[in-house]
GROMACS .gro file of C-alpha atoms in nm:
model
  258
    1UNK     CA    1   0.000   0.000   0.000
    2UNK     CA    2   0.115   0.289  -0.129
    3UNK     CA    3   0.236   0.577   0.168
    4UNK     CA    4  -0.072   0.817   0.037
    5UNK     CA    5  -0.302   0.508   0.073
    6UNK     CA    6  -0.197   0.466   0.422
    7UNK     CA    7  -0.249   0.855   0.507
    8UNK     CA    8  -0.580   0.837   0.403
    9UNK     CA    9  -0.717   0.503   0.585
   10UNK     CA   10  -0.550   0.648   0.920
   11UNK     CA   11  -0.777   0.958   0.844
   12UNK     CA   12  -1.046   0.858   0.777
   13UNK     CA   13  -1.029   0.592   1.128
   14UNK     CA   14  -0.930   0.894   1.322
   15UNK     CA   15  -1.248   1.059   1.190
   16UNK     CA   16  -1.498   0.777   1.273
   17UNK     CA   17  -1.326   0.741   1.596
   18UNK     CA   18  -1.355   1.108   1.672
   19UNK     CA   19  -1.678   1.109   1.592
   20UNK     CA   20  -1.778   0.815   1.743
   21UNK     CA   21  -1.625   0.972   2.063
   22UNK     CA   22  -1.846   1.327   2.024
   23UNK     CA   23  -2.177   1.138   2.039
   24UNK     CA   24  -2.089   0.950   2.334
   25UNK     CA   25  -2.362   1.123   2.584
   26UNK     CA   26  -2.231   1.282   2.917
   27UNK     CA   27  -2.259   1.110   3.217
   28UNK     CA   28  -2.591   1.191   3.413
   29UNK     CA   29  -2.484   1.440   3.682
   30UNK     CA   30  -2.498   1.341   4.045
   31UNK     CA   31  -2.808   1.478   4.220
   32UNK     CA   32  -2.723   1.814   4.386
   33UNK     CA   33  -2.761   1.949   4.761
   34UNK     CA   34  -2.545   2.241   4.843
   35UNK     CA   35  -2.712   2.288   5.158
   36UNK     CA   36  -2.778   1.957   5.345
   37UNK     CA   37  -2.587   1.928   5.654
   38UNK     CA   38  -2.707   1.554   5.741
   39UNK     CA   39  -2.705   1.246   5.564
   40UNK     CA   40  -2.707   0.835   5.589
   41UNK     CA   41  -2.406   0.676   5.413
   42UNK     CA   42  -2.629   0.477   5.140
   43UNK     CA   43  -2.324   0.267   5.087
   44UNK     CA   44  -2.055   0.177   5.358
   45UNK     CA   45  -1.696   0.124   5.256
   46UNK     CA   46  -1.737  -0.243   5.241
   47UNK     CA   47  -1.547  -0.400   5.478
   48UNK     CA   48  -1.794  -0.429   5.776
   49UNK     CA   49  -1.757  -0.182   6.080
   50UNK     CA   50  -1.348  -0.157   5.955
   51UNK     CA   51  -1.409   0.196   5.811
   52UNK     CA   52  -1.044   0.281   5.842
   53UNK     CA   53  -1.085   0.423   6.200
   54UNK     CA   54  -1.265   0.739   6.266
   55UNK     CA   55  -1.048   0.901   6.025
   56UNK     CA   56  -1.180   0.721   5.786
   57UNK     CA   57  -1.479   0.754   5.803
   58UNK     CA   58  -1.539   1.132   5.842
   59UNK     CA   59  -1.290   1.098   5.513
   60UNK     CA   60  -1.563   0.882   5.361
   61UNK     CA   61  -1.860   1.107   5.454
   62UNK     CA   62  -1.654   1.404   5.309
   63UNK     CA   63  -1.648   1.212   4.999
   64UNK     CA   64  -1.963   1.112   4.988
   65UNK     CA   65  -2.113   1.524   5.054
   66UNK     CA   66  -1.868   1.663   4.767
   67UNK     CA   67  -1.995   1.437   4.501
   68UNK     CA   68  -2.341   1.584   4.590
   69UNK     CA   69  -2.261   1.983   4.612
   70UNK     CA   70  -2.176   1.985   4.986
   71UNK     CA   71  -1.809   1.939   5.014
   72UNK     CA   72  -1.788   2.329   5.128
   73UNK     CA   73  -1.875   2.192   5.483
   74UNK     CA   74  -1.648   2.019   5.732
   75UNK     CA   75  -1.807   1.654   5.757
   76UNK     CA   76  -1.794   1.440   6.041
   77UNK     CA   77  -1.924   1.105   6.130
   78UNK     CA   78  -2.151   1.052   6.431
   79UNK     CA   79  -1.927   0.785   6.562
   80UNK     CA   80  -1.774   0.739   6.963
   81UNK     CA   81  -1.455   0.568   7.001
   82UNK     CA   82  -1.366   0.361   7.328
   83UNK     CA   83  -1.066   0.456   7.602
   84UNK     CA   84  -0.748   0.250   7.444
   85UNK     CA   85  -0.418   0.266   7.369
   86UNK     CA   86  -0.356   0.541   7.575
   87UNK     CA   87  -0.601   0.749   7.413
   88UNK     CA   88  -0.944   0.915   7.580
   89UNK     CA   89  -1.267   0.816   7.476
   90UNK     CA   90  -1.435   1.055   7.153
   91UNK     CA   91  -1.817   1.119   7.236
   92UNK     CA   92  -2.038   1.112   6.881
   93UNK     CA   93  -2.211   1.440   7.022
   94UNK     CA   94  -1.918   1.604   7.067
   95UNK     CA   95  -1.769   1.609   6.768
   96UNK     CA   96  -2.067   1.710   6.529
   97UNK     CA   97  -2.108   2.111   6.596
   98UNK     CA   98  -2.408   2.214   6.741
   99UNK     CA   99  -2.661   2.190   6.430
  100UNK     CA  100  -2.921   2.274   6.305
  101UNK     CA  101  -2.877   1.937   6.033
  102UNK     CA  102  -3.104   1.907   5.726
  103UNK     CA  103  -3.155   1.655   5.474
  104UNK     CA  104  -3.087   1.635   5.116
  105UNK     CA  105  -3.440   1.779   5.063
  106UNK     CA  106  -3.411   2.068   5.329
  107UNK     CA  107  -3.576   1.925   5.580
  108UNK     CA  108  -3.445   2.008   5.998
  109UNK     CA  109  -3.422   1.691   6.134
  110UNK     CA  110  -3.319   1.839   6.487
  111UNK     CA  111  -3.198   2.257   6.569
  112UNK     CA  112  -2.923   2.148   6.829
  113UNK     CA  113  -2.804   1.838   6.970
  114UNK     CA  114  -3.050   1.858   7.292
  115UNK     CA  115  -3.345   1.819   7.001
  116UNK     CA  116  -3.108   1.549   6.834
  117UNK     CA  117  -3.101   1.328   7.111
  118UNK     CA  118  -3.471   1.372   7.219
  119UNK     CA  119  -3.741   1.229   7.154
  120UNK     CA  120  -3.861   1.524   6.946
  121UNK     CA  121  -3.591   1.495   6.637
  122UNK     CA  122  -3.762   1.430   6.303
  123UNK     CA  123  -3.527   1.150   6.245
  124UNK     CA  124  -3.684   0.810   6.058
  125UNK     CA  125  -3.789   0.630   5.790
  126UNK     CA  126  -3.917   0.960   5.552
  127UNK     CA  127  -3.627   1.212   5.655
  128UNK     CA  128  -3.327   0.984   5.752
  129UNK     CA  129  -3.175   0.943   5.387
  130UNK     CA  130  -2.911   0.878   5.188
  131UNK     CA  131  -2.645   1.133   5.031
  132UNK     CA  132  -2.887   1.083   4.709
  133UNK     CA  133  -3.208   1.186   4.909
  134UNK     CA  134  -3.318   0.800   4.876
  135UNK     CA  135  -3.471   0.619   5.144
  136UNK     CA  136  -3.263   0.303   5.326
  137UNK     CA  137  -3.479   0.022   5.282
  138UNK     CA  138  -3.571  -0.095   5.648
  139UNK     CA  139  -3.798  -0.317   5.858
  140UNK     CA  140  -4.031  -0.506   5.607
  141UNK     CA  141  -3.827  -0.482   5.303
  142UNK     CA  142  -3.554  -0.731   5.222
  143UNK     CA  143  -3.269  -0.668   5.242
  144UNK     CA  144  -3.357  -0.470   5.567
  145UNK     CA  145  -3.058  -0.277   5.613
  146UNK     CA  146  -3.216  -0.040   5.895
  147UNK     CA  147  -2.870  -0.073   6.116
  148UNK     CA  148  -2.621   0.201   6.141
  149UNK     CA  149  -2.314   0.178   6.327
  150UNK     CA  150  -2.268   0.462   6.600
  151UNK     CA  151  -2.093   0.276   6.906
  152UNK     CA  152  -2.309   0.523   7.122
  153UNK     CA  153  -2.583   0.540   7.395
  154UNK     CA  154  -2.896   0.719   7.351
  155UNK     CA  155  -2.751   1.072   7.467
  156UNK     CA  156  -2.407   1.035   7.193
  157UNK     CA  157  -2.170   0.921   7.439
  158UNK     CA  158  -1.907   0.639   7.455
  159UNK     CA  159  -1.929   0.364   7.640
  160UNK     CA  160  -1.661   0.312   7.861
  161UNK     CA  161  -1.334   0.043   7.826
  162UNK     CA  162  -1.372  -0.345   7.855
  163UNK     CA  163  -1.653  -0.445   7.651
  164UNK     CA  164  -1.660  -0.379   7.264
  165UNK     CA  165  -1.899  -0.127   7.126
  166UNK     CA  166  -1.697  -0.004   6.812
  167UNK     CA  167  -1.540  -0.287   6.665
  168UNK     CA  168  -1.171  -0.167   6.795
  169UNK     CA  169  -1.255   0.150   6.720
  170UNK     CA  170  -1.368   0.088   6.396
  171UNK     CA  171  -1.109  -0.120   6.258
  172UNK     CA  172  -1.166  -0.471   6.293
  173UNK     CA  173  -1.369  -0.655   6.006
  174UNK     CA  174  -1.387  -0.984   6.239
  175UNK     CA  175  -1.384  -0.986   6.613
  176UNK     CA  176  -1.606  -0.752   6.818
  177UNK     CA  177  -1.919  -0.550   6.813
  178UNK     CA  178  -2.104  -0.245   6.760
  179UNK     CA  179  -2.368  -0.102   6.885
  180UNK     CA  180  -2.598   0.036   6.615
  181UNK     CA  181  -2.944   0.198   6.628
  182UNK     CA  182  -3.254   0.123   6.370
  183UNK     CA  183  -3.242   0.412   6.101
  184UNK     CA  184  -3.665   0.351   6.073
  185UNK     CA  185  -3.650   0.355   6.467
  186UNK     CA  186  -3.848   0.047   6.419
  187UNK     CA  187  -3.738  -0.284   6.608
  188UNK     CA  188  -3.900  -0.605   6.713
  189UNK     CA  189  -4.018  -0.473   7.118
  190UNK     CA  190  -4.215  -0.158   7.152
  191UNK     CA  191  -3.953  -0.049   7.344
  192UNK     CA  192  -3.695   0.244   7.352
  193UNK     CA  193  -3.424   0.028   7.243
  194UNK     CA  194  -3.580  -0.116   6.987
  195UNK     CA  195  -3.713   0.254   6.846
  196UNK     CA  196  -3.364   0.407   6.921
  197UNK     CA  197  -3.191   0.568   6.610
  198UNK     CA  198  -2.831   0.522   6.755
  199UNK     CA  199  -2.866   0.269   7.027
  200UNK     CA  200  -3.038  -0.053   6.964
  201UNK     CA  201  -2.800  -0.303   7.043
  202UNK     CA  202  -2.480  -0.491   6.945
  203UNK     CA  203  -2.369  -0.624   6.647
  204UNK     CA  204  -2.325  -1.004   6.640
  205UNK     CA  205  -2.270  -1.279   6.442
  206UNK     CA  206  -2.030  -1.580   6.293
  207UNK     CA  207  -1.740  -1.359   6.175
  208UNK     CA  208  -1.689  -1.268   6.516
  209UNK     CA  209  -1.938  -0.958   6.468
  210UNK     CA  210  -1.778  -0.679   6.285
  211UNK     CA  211  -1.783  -0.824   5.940
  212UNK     CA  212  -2.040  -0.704   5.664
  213UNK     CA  213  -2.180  -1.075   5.689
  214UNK     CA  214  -2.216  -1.009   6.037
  215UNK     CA  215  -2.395  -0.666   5.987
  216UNK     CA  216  -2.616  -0.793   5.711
  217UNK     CA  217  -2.703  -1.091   5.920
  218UNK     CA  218  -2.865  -0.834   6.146
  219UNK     CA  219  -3.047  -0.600   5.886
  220UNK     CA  220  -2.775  -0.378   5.841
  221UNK     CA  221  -2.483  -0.254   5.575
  222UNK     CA  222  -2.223  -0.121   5.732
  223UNK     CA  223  -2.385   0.225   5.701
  224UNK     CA  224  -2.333   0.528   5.918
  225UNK     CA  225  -2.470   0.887   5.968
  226UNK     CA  226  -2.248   1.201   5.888
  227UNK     CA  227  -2.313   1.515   5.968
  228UNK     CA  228  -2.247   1.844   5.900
  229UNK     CA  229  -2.021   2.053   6.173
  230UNK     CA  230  -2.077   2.373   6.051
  231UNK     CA  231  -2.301   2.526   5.780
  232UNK     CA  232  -2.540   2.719   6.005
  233UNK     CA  233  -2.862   2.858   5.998
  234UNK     CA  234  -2.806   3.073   5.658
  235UNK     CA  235  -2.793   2.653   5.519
  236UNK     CA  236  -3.159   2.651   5.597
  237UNK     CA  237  -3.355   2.595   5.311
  238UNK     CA  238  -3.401   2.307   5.026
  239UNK     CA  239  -3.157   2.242   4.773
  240UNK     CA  240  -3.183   2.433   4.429
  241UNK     CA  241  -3.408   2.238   4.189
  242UNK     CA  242  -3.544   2.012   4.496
  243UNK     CA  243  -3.841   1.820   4.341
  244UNK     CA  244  -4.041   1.569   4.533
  245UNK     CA  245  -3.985   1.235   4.414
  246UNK     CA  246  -4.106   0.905   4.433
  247UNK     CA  247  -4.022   0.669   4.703
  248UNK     CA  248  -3.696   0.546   4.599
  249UNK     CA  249  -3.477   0.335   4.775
  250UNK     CA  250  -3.106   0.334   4.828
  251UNK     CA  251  -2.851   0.050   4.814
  252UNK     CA  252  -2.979  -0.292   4.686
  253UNK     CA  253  -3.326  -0.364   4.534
  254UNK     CA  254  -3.572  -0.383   4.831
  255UNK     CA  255  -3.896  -0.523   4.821
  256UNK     CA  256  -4.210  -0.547   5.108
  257UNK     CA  257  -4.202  -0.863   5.249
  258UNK     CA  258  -4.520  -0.787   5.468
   0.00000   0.00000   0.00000
């Protein structure tokens, strides 16, 4: 083939190949909310109630807020850790400013962290969602996936050395447990445990507890709230474009089993 011949077969490929790259659509942008200060990790990282230490996971909720519009904001998990190594004990409470936290559709879920850890927070199955603004499928669906790690009591605090509440401090994937609460504030008693958003009771299971087979085996994912430690009261109002929506569910297909 003659050295013109060639020239003109490698244009014309780079044409249909440029071309065929212009009408490849764009990506659907992630759905936007500038101003929510509060949000359910609809995923966790993966690797059971090992999110990389507390570290880790305020890193993941940071993450998680910038892909949606609210990376401006300092991001913090509502974790506790445990006395060890030398080190004090980190209350959840303490460490998530002083609110007010909204949703990804601009709803207050709780003004200050007395509200948040009363009985008069807005938290639950409608207004407890995902970075996305999707509901975590929960008691009566399957999967159930209702549990969220906080290794807290009712009032935010840590429970003190000796027995395991955070999975070593959030980084074991085998032995150990956490105590979660019921996103849906739903449980099997009517009791205050089993309605408690952040403390229901312990994770258990095979693994030793802290694995994601452990925390599915229980009706949860690994999943975790994050909040918002500053954003303030100018925050206060829905997202640009906010639409209601359908009742969508985050994470894996759920469907009622009741």
């Amino acid at each position: 083939m003659s050295k013109s011949k060639v020239f003109i077969a490698a244009a014309l490929a780079m044409g249909v190949s440029s071309s065929v790259t212009a009408q490849q659509p764009a990506p659907p942008q992630l759905p936007q909310a500038p101003n929510m200060t509060f949000f359910v990790t609809g995923n966790g990282p993966g690797k059971g109630a090992d999110l990389g230490g507390i570290e880790g996971a305020d890193q993941y909720c940071q993450t998680l807020a910038a892909r949606h519009g609210a990376g401006g904001k300092t991001w913090r998990a509502y974790l506790s850790t445990q006395p060890a190594d030398g080190k004090p004990a980190i209350n959840a409470r303490d460490r998530i400013g002083n609110g007010p936290w909204q949703n990804f559709k601009g709803t207050v879920v709780a003004a200050n962290l007395n509200e948040l850890h009363s009985d008069n927070n807005k938290l639950g199955v409608e207004n407890s969602l995902s970075e996305r603004g999707l509901i975590i499928p929960y008691r009566g669906f399957a999967p159930n996936r209702h549990d969220v790690l906080t290794g807290s009591d009712m009032q935010g605090r840590a429970f003190p050395a000796g027995e395991d509440r955070t999975c070593r401090n959030w980084t074991s994937s085998t032995q150990g447990a956490a105590m979660v609460g019921h996103i849906d504030k739903m449980g099997l008693r009517d009791d205050a445990e089993s309605k408690s958003w952040n403390a229901s009771h312990p994770s258990r299971g095979p693994d030793g507890g802290c694995s994601q087979n452990d925390l599915r085996s229980t009706g949860g994912d690994g999943l975790f709230y994050c909040r918002a430690t500053r954003g303030g009261k100018e925050a206060l109002r829905s997202g640009p474009g906010w639409q209601a929506r359908p009742r969508l569910f985050d994470g894996q297909q759920a469907r009622k089993t009741s």
